[in-house]
CSV table of C-alpha atoms and ligand atoms in Angstrom, one decimal:
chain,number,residue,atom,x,y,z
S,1,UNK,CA,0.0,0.0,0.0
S,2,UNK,CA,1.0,3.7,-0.6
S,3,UNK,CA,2.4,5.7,2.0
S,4,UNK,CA,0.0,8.2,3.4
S,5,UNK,CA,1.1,11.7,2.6
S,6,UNK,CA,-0.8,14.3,4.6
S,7,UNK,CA,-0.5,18.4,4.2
S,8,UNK,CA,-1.0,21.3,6.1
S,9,UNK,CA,-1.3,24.7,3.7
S,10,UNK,CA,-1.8,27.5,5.3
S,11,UNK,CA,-2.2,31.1,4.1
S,12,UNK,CA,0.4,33.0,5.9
S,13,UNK,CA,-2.0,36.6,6.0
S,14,UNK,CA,-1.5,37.1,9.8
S,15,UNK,CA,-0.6,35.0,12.7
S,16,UNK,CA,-2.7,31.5,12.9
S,17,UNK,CA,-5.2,31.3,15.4
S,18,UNK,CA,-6.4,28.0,17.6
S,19,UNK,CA,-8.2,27.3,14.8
S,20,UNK,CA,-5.5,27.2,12.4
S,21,UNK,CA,-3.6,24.8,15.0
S,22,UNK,CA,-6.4,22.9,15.3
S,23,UNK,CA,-6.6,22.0,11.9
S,24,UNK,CA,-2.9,21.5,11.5
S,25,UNK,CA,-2.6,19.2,14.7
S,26,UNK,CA,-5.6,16.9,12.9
S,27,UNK,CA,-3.9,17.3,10.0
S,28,UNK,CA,-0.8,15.8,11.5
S,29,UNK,CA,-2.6,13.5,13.9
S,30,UNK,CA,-4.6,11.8,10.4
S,31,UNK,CA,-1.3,11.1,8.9
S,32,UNK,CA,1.1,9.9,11.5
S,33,UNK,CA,-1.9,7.7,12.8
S,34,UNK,CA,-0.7,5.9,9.4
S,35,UNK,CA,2.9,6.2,9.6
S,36,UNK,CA,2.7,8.6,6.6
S,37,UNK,CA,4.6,12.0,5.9
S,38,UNK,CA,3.6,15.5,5.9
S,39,UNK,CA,4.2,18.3,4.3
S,40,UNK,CA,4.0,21.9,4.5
S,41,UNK,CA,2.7,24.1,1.9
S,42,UNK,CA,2.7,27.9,2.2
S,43,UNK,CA,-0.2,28.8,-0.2
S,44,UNK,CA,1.3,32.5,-0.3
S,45,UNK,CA,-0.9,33.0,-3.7
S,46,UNK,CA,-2.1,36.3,-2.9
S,47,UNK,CA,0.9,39.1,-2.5
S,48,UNK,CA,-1.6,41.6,-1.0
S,49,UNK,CA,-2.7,39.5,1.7
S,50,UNK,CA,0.4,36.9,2.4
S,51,UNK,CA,3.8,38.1,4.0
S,52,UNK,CA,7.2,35.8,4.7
S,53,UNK,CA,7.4,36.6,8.1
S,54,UNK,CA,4.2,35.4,8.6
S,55,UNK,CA,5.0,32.2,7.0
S,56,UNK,CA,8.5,32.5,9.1
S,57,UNK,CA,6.5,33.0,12.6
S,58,UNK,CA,4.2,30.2,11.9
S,59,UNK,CA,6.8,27.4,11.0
S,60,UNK,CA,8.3,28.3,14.9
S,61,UNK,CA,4.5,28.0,16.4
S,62,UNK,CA,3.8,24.2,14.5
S,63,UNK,CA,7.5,23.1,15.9
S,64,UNK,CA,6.9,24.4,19.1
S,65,UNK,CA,4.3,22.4,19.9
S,66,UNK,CA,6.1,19.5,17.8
S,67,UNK,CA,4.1,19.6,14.3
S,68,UNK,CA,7.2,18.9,12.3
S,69,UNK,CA,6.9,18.2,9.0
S,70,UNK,CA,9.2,16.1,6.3
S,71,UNK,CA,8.8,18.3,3.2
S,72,UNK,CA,7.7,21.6,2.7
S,73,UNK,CA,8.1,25.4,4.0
S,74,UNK,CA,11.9,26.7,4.3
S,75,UNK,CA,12.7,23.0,4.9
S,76,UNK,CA,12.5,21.8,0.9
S,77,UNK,CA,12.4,18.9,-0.1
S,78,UNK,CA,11.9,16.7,-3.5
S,79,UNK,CA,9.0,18.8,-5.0
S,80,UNK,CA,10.3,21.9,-4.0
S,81,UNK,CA,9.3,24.8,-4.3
S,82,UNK,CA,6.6,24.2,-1.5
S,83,UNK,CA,5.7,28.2,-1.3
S,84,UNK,CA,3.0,28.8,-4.0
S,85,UNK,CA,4.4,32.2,-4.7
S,86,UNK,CA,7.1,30.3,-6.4
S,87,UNK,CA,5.6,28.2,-8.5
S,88,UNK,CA,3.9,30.6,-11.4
S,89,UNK,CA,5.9,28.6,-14.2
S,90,UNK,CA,4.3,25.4,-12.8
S,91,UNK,CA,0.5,26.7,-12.6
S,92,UNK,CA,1.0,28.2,-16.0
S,93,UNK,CA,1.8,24.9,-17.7
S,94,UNK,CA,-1.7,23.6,-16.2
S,95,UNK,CA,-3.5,26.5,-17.5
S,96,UNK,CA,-1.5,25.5,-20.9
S,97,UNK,CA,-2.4,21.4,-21.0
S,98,UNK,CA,-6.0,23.4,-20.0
S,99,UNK,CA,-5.8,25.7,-22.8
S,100,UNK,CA,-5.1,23.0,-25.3
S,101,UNK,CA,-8.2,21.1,-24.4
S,102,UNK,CA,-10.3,24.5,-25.3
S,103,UNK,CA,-11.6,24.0,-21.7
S,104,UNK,CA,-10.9,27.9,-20.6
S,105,UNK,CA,-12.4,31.0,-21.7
S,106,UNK,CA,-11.4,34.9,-20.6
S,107,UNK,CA,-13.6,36.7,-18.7
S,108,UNK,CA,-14.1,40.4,-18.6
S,109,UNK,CA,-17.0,40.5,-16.2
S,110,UNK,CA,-16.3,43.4,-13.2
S,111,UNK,CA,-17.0,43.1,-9.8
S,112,UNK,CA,-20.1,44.8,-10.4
S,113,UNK,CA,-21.3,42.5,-12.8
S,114,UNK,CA,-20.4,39.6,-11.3
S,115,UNK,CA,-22.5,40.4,-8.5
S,116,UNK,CA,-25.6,41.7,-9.8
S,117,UNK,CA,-28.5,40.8,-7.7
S,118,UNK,CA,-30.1,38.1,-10.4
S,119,UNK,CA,-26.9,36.1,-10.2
S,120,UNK,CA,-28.3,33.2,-8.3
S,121,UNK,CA,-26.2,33.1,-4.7
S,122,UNK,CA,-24.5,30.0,-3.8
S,123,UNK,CA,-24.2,28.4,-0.1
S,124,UNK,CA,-20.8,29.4,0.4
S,125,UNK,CA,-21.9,33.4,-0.2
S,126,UNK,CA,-19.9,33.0,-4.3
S,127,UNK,CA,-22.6,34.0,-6.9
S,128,UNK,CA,-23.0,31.6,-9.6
S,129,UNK,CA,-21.3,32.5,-12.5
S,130,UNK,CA,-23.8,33.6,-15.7
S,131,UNK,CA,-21.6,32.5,-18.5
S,132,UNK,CA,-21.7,35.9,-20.0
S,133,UNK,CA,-18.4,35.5,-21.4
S,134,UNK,CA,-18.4,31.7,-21.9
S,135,UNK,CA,-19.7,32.2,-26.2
S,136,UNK,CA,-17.8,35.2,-27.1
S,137,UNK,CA,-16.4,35.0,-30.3
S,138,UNK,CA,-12.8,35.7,-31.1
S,139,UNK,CA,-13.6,39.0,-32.2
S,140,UNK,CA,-15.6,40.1,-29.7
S,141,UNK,CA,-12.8,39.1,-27.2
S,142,UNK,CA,-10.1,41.0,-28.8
S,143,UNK,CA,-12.2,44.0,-28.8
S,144,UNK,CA,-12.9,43.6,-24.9
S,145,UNK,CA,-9.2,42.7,-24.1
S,146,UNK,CA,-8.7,46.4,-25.6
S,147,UNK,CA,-10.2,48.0,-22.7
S,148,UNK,CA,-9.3,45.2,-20.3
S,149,UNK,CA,-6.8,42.2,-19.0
S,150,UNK,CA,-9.3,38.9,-18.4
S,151,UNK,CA,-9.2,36.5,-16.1
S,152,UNK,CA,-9.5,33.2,-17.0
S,153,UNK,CA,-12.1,30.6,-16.3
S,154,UNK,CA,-12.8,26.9,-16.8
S,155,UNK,CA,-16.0,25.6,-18.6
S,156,UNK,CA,-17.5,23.3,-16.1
S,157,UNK,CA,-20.1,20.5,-17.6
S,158,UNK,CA,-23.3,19.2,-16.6
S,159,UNK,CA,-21.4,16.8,-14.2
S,160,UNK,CA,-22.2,15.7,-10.7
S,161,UNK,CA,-19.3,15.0,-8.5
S,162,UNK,CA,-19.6,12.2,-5.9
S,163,UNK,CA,-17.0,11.4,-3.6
S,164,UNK,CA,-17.2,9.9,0.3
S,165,UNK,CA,-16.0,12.6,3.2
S,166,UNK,CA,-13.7,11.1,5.7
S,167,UNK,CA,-15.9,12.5,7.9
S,168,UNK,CA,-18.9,14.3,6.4
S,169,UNK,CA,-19.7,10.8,4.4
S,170,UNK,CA,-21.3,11.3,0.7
S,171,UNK,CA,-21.1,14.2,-1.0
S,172,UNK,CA,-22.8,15.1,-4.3
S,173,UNK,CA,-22.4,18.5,-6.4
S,174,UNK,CA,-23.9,19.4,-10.1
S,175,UNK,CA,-20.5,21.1,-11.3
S,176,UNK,CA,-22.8,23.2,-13.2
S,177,UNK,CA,-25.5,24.1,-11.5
S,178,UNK,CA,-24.2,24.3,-8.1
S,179,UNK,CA,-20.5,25.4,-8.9
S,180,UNK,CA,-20.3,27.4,-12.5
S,181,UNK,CA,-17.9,28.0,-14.5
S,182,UNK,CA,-14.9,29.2,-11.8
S,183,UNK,CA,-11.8,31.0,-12.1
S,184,UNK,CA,-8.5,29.3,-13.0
S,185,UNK,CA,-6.1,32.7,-13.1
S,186,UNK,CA,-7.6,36.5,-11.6
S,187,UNK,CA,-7.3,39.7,-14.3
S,188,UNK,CA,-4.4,40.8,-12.4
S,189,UNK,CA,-2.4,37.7,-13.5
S,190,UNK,CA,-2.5,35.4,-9.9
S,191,UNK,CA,-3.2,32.1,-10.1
S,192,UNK,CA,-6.7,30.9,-8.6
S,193,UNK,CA,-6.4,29.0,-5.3
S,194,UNK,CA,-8.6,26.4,-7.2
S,195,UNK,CA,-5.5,25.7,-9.5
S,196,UNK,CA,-2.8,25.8,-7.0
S,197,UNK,CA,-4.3,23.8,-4.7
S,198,UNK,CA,-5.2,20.9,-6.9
S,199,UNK,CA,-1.7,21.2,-8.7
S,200,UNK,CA,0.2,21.2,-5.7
S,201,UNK,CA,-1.9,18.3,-4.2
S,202,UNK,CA,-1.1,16.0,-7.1
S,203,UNK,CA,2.6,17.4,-8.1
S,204,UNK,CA,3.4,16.2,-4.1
S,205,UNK,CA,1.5,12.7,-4.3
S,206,UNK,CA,-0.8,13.9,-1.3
S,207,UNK,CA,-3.1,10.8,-0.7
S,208,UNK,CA,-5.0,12.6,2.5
S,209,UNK,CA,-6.4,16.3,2.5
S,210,UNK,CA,-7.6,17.1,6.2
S,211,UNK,CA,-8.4,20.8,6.4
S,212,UNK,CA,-11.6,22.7,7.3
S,213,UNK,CA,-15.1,22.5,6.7
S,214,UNK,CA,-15.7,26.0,5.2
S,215,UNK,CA,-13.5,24.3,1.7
S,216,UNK,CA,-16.0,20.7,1.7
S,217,UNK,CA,-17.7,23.5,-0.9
S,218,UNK,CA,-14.5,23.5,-3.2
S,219,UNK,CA,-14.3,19.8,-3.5
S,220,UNK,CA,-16.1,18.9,-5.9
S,221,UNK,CA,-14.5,21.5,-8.1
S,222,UNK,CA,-11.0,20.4,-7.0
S,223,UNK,CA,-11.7,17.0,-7.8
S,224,UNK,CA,-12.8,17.3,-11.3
S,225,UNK,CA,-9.8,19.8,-12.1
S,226,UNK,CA,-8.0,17.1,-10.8
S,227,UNK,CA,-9.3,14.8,-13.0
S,228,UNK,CA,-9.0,17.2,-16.1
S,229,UNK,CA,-5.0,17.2,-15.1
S,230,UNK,CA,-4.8,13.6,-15.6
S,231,UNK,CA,-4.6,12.5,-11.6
S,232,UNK,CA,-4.6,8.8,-11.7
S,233,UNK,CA,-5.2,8.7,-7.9
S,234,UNK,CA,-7.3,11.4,-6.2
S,235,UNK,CA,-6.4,12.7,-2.4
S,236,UNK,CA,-9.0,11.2,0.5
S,237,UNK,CA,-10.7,14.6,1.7
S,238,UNK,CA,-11.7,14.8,5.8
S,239,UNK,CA,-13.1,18.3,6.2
S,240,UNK,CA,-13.4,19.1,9.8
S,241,UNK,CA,-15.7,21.4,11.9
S,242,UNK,CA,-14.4,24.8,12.2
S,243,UNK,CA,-13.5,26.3,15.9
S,244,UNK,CA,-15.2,29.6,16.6
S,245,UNK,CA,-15.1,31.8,19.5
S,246,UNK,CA,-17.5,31.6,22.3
S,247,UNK,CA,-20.1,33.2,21.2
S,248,UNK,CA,-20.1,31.5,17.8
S,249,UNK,CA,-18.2,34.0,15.8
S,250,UNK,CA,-15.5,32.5,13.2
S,251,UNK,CA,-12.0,33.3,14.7
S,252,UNK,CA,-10.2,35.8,13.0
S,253,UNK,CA,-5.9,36.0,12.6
S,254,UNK,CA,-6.6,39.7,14.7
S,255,UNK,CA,-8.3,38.4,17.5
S,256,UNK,CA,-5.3,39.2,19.8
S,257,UNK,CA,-6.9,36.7,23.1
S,258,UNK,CA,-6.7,33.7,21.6
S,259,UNK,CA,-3.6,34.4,18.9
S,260,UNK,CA,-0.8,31.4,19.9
S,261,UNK,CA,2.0,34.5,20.7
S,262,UNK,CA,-0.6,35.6,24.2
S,263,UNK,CA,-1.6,31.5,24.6
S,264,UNK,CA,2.2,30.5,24.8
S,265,UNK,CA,3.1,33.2,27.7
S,266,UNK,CA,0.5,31.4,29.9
S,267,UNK,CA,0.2,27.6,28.8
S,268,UNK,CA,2.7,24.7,27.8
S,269,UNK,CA,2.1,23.0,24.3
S,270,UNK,CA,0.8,19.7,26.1
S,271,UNK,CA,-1.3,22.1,27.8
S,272,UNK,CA,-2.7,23.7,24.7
S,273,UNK,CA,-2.8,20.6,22.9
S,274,UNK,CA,-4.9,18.4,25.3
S,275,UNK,CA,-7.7,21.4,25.2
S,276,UNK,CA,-7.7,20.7,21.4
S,277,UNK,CA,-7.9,17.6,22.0
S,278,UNK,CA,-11.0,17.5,24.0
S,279,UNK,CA,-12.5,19.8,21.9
S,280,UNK,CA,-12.0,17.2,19.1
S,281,UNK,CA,-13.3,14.5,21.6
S,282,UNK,CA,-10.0,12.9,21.2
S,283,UNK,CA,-10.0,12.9,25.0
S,284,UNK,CA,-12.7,12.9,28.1
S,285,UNK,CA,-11.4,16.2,29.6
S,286,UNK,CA,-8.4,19.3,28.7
S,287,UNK,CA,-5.7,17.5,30.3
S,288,UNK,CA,-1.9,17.8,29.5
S,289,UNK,CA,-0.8,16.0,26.6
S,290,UNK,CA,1.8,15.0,24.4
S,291,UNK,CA,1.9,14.8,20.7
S,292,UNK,CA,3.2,11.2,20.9
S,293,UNK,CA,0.1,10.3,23.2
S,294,UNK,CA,-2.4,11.9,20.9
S,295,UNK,CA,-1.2,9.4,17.9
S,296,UNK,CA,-2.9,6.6,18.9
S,297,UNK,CA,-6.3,8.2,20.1
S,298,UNK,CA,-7.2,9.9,16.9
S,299,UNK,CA,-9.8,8.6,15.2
S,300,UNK,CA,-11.9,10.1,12.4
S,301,UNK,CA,-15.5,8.6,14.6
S,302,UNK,CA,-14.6,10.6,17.3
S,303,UNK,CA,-14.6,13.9,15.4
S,304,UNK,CA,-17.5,16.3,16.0
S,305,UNK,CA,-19.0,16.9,12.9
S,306,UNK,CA,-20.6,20.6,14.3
S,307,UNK,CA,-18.5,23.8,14.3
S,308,UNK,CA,-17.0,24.2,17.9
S,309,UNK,CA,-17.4,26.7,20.4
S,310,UNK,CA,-15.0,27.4,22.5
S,311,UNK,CA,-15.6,27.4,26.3
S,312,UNK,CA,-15.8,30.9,27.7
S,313,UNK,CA,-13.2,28.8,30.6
S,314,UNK,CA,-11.2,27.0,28.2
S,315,UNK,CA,-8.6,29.1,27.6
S,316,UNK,CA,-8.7,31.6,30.2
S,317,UNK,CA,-5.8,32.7,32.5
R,401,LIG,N1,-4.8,27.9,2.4
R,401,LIG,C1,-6.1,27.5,2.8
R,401,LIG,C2,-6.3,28.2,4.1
R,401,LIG,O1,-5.4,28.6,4.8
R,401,LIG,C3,-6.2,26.0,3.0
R,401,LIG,C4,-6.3,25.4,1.7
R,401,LIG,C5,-6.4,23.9,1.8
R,401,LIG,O2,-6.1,23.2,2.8
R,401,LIG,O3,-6.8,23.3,0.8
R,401,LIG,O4,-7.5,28.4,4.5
């Protein structure tokens, strides 16, 4: 059998949160539960929003509470570069192979347009896209890219996408009805997180994808680029409930209380770690932990599939 190979990407836009960890430690927890590897992928795609020393500060938080990793961030390793900022030339030969199999289109829609208040509204708050731009013709689109740089989407078919949740279950999605036709590349030249991610997944061999619920939406998409790419093997996807804040608000990378820097003045990482481990009912109460303890205990049945709340007492000093 194949050797598990388990990722954590984060985007490095601002310090990670307990939610961030969270997801990282089940990350790491899935994979070394089957003796397989992890990497590290900084999905830096976006130059306004990511910055090095984030990615820099975040490495130091995983090892300090001992979520190494064998490949990936400043480490390296044999399908380096593992920082998506520095794979452009890679992404562009997918949109290419893409390109050949007339699959993309540019789009010239604005914001404005994109948004207009027919465009039906899909679950995850993305507006389903109209196609306007799907049947230009060549002319038409030369005239447009006069006044305008496209972006670049993929023509999605009538397909439904069916695949098995480690811990959602089934999942079904009508690429076209419940997706549209999404973008591979943005106007100002940056490469789609739907693209990087799936060429990153398969250029690394990752078998497992653990990461948060809020991207169980992005699947199905995910998977059938992967399939358009020629993946023999697809990734097994665990989505996992998100951790909000007491009150039931999403945790944000400013939410200074519960950022790891204030946490790590008043706890130890077996500390921290056994409170996210109760909260992923790994264990019966937040006891101290270690990382090494943890291994055996995790098991995808035990994970709550509802967001989490975090216990006004949880955390407190
Ligand atoms: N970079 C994404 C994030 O930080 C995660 C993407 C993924 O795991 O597929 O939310």
């Amino acid at each position: 059998m194949k050797q598990t190979v388990g990722r954590f990407a984060p985007t490095p836009s601002g310090r990670i949160h307990l939610g961030n960890l969270f997801c990282g430690l089940l990350a790491w927890l899935a994979a070394r539960k089957e003796n397989g590897k992890m990497i590290l992928r900084i999905e830096d795609l976006d130059p306004q929003r990511s910055r090095m020393e984030y990615a820099e500060k975040l490495q130091e938080e995983l090892l300090w509470f001992g979520l190494d990793w064998d490949e990936g961030g400043t480490k390296g390793g044999q399908h380096s570069p593992y920082i998506q900022s520095q794979c452009d030339e890679t992404y562009q030969v997918a949109i290419e192979i893409l390109q050949q199999k007339e699959m993309l289109y540019p789009c010239f829609c604005s914001r404005a347009e994109l948004h207009t208040a027919n465009a039906p509204h899909l679950s995850d708050g993305r507006y389903l896209y109209s196609g306007a731009c799907r049947d230009l013709t060549p002319q038409q689109q030369a005239e447009k890219a006069k006044q305008k740089t496209p972006a670049l989407r993929v023509k999605v078919p009538e397909q439904v996408i069916c695949f098995e949740d480690l811990l959602y279950g089934t999942q079904q999605e009508n690429l076209a009805q419940q997706a549209g036709d999404f973008m591979l590349r943005r106007a100002d030249g940056v490469f789609a997180y739907q693209l990087a991610v799936v060429v990153d997944d398969l250029r690394m061999g990752v078998t497992q994808v653990v990461r948060g619920r809020d991207l169980l939406g992005c699947t199905p998409r995910q998977i059938w680029l992967s399939q358009q790419l020629g993946a023999e093997r697809l990734p097994q996807y665990g989505h996992i409930p998100l951790v909000l804040d007491s009150e039931g608000n999403r945790l944000s990378k400013r939410d200074g209380a519960l950022s790891l820097d204030c946490l790590r003045q008043h706890f130890t990482s077996q500390q921290i770690l056994g409170k996210l481990a109760f909260l992923a009912n790994l264990i019966d109460c937040p006891k101290e932990i270690s990382l090494q303890e943890l291994i055996p205990l995790f098991e995808w049945e035990k994970i709550p599939k509802q967001d989490i709340c975090l216990p006004t007492n949880l955390f407190e000093v």
